[in-house]
Coordinates of C-alpha atoms in Angstrom, one line a residue:
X1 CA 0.0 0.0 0.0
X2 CA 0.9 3.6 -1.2
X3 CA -0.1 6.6 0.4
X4 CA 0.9 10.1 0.2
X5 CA -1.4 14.0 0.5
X6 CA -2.0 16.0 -2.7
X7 CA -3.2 18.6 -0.7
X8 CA -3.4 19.3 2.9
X9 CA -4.2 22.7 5.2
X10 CA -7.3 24.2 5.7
X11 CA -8.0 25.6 1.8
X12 CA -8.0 22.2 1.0
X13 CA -7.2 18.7 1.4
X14 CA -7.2 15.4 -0.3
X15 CA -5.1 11.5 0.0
X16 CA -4.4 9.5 -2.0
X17 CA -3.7 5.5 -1.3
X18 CA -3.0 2.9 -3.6
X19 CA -1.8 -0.8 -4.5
X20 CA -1.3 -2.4 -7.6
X21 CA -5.0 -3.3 -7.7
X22 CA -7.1 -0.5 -5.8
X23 CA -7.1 3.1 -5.9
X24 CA -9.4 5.4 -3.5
X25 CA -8.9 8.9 -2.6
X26 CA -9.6 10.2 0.8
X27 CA -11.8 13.8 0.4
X28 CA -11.4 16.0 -2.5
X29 CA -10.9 19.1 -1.4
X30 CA -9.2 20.8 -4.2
X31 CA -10.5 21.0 -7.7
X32 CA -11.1 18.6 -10.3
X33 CA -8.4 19.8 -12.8
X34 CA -5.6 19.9 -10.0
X35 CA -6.6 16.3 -8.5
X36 CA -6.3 14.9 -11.9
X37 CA -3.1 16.6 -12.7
X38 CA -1.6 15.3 -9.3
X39 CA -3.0 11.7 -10.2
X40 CA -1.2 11.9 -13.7
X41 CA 2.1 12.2 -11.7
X42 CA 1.5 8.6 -10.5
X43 CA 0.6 7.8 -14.0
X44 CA -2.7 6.9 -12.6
X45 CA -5.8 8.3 -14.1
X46 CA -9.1 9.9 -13.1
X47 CA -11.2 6.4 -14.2
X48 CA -8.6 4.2 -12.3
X49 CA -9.8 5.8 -8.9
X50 CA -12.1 3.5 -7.3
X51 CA -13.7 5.5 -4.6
X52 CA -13.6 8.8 -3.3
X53 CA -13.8 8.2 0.9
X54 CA -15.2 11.6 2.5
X55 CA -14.6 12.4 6.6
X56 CA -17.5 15.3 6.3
X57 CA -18.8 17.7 4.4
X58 CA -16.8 21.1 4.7
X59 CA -15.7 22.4 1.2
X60 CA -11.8 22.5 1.9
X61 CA -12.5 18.4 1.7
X62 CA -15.3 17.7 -0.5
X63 CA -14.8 21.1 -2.8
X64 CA -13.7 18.9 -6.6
X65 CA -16.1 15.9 -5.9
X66 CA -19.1 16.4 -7.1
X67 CA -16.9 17.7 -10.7
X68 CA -15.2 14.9 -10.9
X69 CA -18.1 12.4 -9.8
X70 CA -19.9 14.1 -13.2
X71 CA -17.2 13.7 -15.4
X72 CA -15.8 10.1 -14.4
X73 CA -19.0 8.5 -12.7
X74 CA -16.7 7.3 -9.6
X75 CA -18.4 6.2 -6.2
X76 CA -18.7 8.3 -3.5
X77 CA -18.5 6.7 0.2
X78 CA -19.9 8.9 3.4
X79 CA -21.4 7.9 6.5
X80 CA -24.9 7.7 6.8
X81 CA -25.2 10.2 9.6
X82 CA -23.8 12.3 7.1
X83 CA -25.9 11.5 4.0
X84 CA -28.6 13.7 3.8
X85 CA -26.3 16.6 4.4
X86 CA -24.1 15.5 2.2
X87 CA -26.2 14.4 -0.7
X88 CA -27.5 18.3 -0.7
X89 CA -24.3 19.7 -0.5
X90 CA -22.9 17.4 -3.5
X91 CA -26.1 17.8 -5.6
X92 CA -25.3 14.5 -7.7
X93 CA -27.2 13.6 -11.2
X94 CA -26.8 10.5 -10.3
X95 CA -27.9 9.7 -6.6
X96 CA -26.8 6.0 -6.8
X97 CA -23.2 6.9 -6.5
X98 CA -23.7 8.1 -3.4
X99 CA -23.1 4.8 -1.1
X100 CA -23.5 5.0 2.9
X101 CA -21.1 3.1 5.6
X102 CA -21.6 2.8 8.9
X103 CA -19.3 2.4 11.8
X104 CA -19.3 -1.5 10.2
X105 CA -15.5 -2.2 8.7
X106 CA -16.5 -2.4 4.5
X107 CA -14.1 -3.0 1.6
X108 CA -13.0 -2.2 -1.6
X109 CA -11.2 -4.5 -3.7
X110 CA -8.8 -6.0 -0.7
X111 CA -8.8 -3.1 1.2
X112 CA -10.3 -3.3 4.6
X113 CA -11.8 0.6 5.4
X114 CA -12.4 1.2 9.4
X115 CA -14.6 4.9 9.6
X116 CA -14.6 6.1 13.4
X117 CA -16.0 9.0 14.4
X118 CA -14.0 12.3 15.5
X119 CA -15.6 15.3 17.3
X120 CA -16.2 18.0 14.8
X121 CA -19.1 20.8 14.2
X122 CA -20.9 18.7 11.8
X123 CA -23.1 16.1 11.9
X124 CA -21.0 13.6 11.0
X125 CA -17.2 13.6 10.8
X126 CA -14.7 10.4 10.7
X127 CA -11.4 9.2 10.1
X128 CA -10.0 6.0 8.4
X129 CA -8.0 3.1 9.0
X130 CA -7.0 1.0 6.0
X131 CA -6.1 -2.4 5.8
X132 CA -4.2 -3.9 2.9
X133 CA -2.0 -7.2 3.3
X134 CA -2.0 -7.1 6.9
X135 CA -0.4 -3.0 7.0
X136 CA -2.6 -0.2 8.6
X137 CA -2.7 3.0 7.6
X138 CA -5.1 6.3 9.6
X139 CA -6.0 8.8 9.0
X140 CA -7.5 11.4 11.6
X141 CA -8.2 15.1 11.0
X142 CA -10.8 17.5 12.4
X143 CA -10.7 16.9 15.7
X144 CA -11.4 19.2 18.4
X145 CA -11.3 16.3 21.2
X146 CA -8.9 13.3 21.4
X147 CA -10.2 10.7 22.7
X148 CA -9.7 7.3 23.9
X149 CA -11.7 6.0 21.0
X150 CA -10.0 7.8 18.4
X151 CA -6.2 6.7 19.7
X152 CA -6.9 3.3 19.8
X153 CA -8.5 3.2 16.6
X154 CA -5.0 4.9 14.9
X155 CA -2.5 2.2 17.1
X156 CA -1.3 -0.7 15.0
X157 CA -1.3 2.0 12.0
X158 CA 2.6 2.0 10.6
X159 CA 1.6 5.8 9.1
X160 CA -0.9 8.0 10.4
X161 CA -2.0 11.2 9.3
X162 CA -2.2 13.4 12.3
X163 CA -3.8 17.0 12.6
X164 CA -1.5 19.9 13.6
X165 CA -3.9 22.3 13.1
X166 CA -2.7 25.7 15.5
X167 CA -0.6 27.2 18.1
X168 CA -2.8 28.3 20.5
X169 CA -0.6 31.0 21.3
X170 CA -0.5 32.0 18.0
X171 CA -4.4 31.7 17.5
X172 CA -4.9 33.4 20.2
X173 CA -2.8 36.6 19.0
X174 CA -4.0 36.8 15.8
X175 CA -5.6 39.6 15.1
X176 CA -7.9 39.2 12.2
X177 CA -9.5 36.1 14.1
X178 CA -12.6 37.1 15.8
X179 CA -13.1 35.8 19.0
X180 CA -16.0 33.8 18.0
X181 CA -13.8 32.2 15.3
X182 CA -11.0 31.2 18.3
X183 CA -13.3 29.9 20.7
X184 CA -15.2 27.2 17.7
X185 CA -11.5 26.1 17.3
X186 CA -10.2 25.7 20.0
X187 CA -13.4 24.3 21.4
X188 CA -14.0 20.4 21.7
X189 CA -15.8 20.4 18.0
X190 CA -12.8 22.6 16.7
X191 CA -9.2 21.6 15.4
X192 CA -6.1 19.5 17.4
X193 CA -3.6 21.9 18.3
X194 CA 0.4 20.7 17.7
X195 CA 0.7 20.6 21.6
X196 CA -2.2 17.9 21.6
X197 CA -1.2 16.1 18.4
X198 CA 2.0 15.9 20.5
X199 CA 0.2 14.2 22.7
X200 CA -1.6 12.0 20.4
X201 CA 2.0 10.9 19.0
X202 CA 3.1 9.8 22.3
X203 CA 0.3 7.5 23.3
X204 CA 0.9 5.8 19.9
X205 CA 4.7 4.9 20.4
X206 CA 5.2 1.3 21.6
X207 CA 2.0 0.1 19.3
X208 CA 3.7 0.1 15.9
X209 CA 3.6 3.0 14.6
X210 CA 7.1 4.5 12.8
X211 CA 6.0 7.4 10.9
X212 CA 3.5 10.1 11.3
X213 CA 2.3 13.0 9.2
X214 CA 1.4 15.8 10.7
X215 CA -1.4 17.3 8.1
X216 CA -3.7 20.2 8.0
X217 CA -2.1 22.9 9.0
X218 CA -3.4 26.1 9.3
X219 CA -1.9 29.0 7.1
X220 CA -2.9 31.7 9.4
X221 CA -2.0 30.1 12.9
X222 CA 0.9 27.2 12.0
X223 CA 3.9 26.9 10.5
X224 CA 5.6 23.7 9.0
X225 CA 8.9 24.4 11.4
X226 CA 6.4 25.6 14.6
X227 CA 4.4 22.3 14.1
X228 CA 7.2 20.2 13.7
X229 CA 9.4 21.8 16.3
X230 CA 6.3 21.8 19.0
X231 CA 6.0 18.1 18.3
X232 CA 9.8 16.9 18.2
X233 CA 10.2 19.5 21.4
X234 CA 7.5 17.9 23.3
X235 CA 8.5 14.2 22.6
X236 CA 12.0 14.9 23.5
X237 CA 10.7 16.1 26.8
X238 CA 9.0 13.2 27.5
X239 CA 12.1 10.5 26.6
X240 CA 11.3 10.0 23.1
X241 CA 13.6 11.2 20.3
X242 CA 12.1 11.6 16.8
X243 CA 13.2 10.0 13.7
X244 CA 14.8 7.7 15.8
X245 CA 11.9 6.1 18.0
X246 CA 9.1 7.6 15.1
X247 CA 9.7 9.8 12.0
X248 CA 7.6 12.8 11.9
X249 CA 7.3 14.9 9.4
X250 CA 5.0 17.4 8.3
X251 CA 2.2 17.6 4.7
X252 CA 3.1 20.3 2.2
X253 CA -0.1 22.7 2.1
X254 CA -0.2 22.7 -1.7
X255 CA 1.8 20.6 -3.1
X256 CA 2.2 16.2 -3.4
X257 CA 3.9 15.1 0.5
X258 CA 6.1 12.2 0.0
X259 CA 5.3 8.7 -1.0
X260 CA 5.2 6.0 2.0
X261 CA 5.3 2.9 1.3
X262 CA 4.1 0.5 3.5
X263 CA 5.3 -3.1 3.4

């Protein structure tokens, strides 16, 4: 399995993972004519992807689907909490692409796909694990809690993609944030700050886990280097010395991260 971000920070984000035989994206929140030119890097194209897996309906992740689900007929997958919602916001000629999961494992092709909800100000929001010959890979973005729930869900994952969203500090100072805006994210339906996806990363070492990604990143209250930093800093201050016990490293905003493989 194959897995790498086309796009990731809060104007948009999108995954792609991929084997030899299957090929699903994870949200689609950039257009239809960038997604496809990202795919063509891989010399995959648009009619190869099998599935387009959504974690909830704000535009900066579903923003190209509905295009590209018009033009190349591919099957969309949300939860059904979050299929009314989403079936308005998506508008799609063709309502049968449109398929519902639950919190039920389901696969496609020889992936295994685990949805588990995250706390987030819609009605429905989720993150993935994927199974493909016997490696796990998570995802987990949007999330104003962490929970129990959600960490054991991502251990056993040999990648996950982590929120980083904000420095509180940094949030907090800003001044073209209003203080309605600061208080939905730092709230418990908001976005995981790089102190708590710190946090997150150290409950996770000892169960498997070698690399993480640390993945939309705000471009008003993050950095690359002040994620990055806040997470290698805090590890280091609790015994753990990254990209030696875990690699960490952090999504390009705009541009294709790395490719992991995992074997």
């Amino acid at each position: 399995m194959r897995v790498c971000t086309l796009a990731s920070s809060s104007k948009g984000n999108c995954i792609l993972v991929y084997t030899d035989n299957e090929k699903i994206l994870i949200d689609m929140g950039i257009t239809m004519r960038e997604t496809v030119e990202k795919l063509a890097k891989f010399g995959i194209e648009p009619t190869d992807i099998d599935a387009i897996l959504l974690t909830h309906e704000h535009s900066d992740h579903i923003k190209g689907v509905q295009t590209f689900v018009k033009r190349y007929g591919t099957s969309v997958y949300c939860h059904s909490l979050a299929y009314d919602s989403m079936k308005i916001k998506l508008d799609l000629f063709d309502e049968t692409k449109l398929h519902k999961f639950t919190d039920a494992p389901f696969v496609i092709g020889n992936m295994e796909v685990q949805a588990f909800s995250v706390s987030h100000d819609v009605p429905k929001c989720v993150g993935f694990s994927i199974i493909s010959d016997g490696k796990k890979f998570s995802i987990a973005t949007d999330i104003g809690l962490m929970t129990k729930e959600v960490v054991d869900h991502l251990r056993g994952s040999k990648l996950v993609i982590l929120e980083a969203n904000h420095d509180e500090k940094r949030l907090m100072q800003n001044p073209r944030y209003p203080a309605h805006l600061k208080k939905r994210i730092l709230g418990d339906h908001g976005h995981l700050s790089n102190i708590n996806c710190a946090r997150t990363i150290h409950a996770l070492i000892g169960y498997g886990t070698k690399q993480v990604m640390l993945a939309h990143l705000s471009e008003e209250n993050n950095t690359p280097e002040l994620a990055y930093c806040t997470v290698v800093d805090y590890l280091q201050s609790v015994g753990i010395e990254a990209n030696k016990d875990i690699n960490i490293c952090v999504a390009p905003p705009s541009t294709i991260s790395p490719l992991f493989y995992l074997k």
